[in-house]
Short mmCIF file of C-alpha atoms in Angstrom, two decimals:
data_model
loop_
_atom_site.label_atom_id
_atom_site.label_comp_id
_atom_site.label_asym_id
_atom_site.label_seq_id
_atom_site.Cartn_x
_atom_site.Cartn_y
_atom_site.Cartn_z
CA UNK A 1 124.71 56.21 96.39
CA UNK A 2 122.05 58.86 95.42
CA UNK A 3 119.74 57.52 98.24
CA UNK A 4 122.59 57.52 100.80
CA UNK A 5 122.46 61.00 100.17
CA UNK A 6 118.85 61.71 99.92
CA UNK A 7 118.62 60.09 103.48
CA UNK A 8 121.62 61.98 104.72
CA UNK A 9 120.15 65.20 103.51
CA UNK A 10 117.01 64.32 105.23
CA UNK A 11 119.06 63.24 108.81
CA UNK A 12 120.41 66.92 108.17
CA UNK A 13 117.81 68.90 108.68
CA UNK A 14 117.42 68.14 112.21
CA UNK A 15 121.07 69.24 113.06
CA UNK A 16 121.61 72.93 114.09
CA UNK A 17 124.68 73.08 111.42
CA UNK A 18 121.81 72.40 108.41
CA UNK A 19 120.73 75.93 107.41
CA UNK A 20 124.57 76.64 107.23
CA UNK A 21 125.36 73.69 104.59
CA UNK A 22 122.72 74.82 102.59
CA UNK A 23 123.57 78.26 102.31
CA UNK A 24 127.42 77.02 101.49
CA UNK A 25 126.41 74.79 98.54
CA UNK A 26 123.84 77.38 97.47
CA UNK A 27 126.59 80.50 97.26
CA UNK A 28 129.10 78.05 95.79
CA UNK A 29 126.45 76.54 92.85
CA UNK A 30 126.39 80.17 92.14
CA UNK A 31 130.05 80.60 91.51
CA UNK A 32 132.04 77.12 91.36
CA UNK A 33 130.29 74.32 92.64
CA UNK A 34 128.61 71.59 90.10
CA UNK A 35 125.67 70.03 91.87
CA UNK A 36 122.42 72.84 92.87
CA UNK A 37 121.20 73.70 95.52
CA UNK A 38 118.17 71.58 95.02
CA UNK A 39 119.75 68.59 95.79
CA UNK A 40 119.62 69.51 99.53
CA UNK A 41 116.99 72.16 99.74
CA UNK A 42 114.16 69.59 98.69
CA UNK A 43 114.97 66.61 101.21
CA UNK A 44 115.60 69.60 103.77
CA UNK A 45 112.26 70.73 103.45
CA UNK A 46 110.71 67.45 103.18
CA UNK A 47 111.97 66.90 106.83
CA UNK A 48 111.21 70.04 108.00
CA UNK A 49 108.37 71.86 106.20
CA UNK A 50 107.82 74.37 108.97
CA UNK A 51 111.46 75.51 107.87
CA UNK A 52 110.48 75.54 103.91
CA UNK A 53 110.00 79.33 103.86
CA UNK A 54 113.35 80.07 105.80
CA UNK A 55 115.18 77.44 103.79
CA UNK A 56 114.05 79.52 100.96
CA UNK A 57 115.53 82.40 101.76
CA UNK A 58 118.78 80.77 102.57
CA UNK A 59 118.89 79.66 99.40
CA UNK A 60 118.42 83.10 97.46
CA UNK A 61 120.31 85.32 99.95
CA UNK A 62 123.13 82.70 99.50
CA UNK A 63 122.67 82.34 95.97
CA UNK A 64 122.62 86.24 95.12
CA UNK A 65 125.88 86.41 96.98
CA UNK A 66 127.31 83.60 95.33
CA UNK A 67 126.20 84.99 91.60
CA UNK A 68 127.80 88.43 92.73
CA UNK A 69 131.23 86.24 93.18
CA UNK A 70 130.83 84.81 90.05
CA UNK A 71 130.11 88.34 88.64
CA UNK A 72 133.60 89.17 89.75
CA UNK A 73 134.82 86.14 88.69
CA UNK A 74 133.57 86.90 84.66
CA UNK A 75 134.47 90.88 85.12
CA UNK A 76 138.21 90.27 86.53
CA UNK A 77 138.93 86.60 86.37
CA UNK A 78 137.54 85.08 82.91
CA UNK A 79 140.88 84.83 81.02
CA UNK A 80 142.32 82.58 83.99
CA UNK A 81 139.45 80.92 86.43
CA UNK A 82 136.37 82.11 84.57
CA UNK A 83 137.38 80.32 80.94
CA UNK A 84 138.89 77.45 82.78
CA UNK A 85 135.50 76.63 84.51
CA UNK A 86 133.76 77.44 80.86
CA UNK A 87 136.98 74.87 79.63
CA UNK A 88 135.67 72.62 82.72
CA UNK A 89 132.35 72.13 81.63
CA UNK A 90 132.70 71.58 77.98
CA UNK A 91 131.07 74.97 77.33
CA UNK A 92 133.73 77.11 75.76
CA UNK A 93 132.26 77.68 72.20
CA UNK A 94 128.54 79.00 73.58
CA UNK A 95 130.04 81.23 76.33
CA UNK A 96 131.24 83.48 73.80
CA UNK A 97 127.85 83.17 71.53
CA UNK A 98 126.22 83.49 75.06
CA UNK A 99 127.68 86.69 76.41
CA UNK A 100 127.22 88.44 72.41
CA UNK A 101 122.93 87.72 73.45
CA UNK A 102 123.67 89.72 76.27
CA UNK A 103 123.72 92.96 74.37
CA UNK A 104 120.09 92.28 73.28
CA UNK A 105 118.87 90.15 75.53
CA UNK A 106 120.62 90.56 78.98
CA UNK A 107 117.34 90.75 81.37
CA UNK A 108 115.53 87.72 79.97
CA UNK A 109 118.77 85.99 80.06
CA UNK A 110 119.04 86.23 83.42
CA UNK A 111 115.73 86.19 84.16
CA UNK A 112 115.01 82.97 81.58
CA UNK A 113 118.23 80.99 82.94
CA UNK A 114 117.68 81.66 86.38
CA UNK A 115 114.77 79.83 86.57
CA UNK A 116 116.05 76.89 84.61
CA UNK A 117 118.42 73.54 85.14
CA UNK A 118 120.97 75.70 83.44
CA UNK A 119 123.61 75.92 85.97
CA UNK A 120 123.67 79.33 87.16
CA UNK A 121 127.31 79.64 87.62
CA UNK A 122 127.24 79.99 83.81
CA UNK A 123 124.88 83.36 84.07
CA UNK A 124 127.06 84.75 86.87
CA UNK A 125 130.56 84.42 85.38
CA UNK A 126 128.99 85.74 81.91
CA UNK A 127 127.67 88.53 83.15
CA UNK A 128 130.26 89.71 84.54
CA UNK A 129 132.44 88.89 81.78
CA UNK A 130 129.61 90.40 79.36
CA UNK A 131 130.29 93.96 81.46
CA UNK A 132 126.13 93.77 82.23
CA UNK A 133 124.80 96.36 84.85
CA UNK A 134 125.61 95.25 88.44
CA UNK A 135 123.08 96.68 89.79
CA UNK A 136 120.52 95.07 87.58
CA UNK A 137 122.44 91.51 87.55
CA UNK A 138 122.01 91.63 91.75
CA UNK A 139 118.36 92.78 91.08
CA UNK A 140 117.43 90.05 88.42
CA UNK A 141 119.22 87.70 90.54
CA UNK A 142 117.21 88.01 93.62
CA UNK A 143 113.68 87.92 91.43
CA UNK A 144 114.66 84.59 89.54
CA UNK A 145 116.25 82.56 92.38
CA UNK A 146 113.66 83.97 94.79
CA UNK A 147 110.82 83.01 92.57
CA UNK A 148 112.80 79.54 91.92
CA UNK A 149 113.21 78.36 95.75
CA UNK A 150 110.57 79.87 96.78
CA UNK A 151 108.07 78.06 94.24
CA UNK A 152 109.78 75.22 95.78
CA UNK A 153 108.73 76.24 99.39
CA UNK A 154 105.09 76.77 98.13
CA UNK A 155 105.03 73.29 96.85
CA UNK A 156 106.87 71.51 99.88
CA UNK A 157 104.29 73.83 101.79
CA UNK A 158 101.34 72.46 100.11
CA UNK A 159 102.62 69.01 98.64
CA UNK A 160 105.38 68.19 100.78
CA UNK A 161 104.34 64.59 102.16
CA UNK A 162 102.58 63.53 98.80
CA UNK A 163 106.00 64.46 97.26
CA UNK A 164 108.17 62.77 99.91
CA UNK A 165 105.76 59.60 99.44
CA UNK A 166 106.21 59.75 95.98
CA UNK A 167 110.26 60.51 96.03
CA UNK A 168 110.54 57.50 98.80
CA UNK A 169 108.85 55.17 96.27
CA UNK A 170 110.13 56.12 93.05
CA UNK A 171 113.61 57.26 94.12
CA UNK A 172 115.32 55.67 90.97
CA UNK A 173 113.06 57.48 88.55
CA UNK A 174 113.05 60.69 90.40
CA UNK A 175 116.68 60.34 90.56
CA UNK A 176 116.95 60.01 86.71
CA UNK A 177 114.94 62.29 86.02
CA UNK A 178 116.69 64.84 88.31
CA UNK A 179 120.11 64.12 86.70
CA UNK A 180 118.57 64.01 83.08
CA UNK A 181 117.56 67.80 84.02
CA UNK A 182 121.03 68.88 85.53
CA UNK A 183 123.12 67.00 82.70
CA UNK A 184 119.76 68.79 80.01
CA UNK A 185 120.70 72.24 81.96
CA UNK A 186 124.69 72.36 80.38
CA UNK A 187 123.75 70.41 76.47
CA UNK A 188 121.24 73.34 76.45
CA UNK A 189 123.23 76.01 77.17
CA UNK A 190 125.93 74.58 74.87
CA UNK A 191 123.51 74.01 71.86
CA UNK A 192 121.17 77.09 72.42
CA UNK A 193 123.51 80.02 72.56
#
């Protein structure tokens, strides 16, 4: 199933609708949506490396926007949709412990998590929820997903068709490995704050 999808992903990036999926999944991952962005920014690069840098800001731009919803979400929607998606993913008890950090740790929170597997919907809806500085949650925000996709760029740039080699003949393993990191993303938050 996860190869279907790698090779659909890949047959996407030559349609004219592509740029347009991947900034949907990458403002919802932000906000709502489970799987990152990742999952089609890599293939979609892979396929079109001359688009790596413009993917990559797609993917910030989008995300940004989407954290700014789930800033919203956390400031004026945490007792009903913001706790439920906390509820959703298991991660009740360490939002709470989570959003108390923020009062002495807020930028390398954002800066730290950004950067990481943990999902990032988790960061935006605390942060709002927290009552942390807009203006330095949208500013934070752009640094840590720009540096993330855009570290990706520079290594699809440089790497991309040793990486697509490698991907196309270890799929299973790279597929593991990429689901051991998304699934490693929510036990940490749970179990670190």
């Amino acid at each position: 199933m996860l190869r279907r999808l790698y090779d659909w992903t890949l047959s996407l990036a030559a349609r004219p609708s592509a740029p347009y999926a991947l900034a949907l999944v990458s403002f919802s991952e932000s906000s709502f949506f489970p799987v990152p962005p990742d999952v089609m920014l890599v293939p979609m690069m892979l396929a079109r490396p001359d688009k790596a840098w413009s993917y990559a800001l797609i993917c910030t731009v989008a995300s940004v926007l989407g954290g700014i919803l789930g800033y919203f979400i956390g400031l004026g929607l945490y007792d009903s949709i913001g706790a439920w998606l906390f509820q959703l993913y298991g991660l009740t008890e360490g939002a709470e412990t989570f959003r108390h950090a923020y009062a002495e740790y807020g930028h390398w929170v954002i800066l730290l998590k950004g950067l990481t597997p943990i999902p990032y919907k988790l960061v935006t809806i605390t942060s709002g929820f927290a009552g942390y500085h807009l203006g330095w949650f949208i500013a934070l925000s752009i640094l840590t997903r720009g540096a993330r996709f855009f570290l990706i760029a520079l290594l699809m740039s440089k790497f991309g068709p040793r990486i697509k080699s490698i991907i196309d003949n270890n799929f299973n393993l790279v597929a593991a490995l990429a689901i051991a990191a998304f699934i490693g993303g929510f036990v940490a938050f749970r179990y670190l704050f």
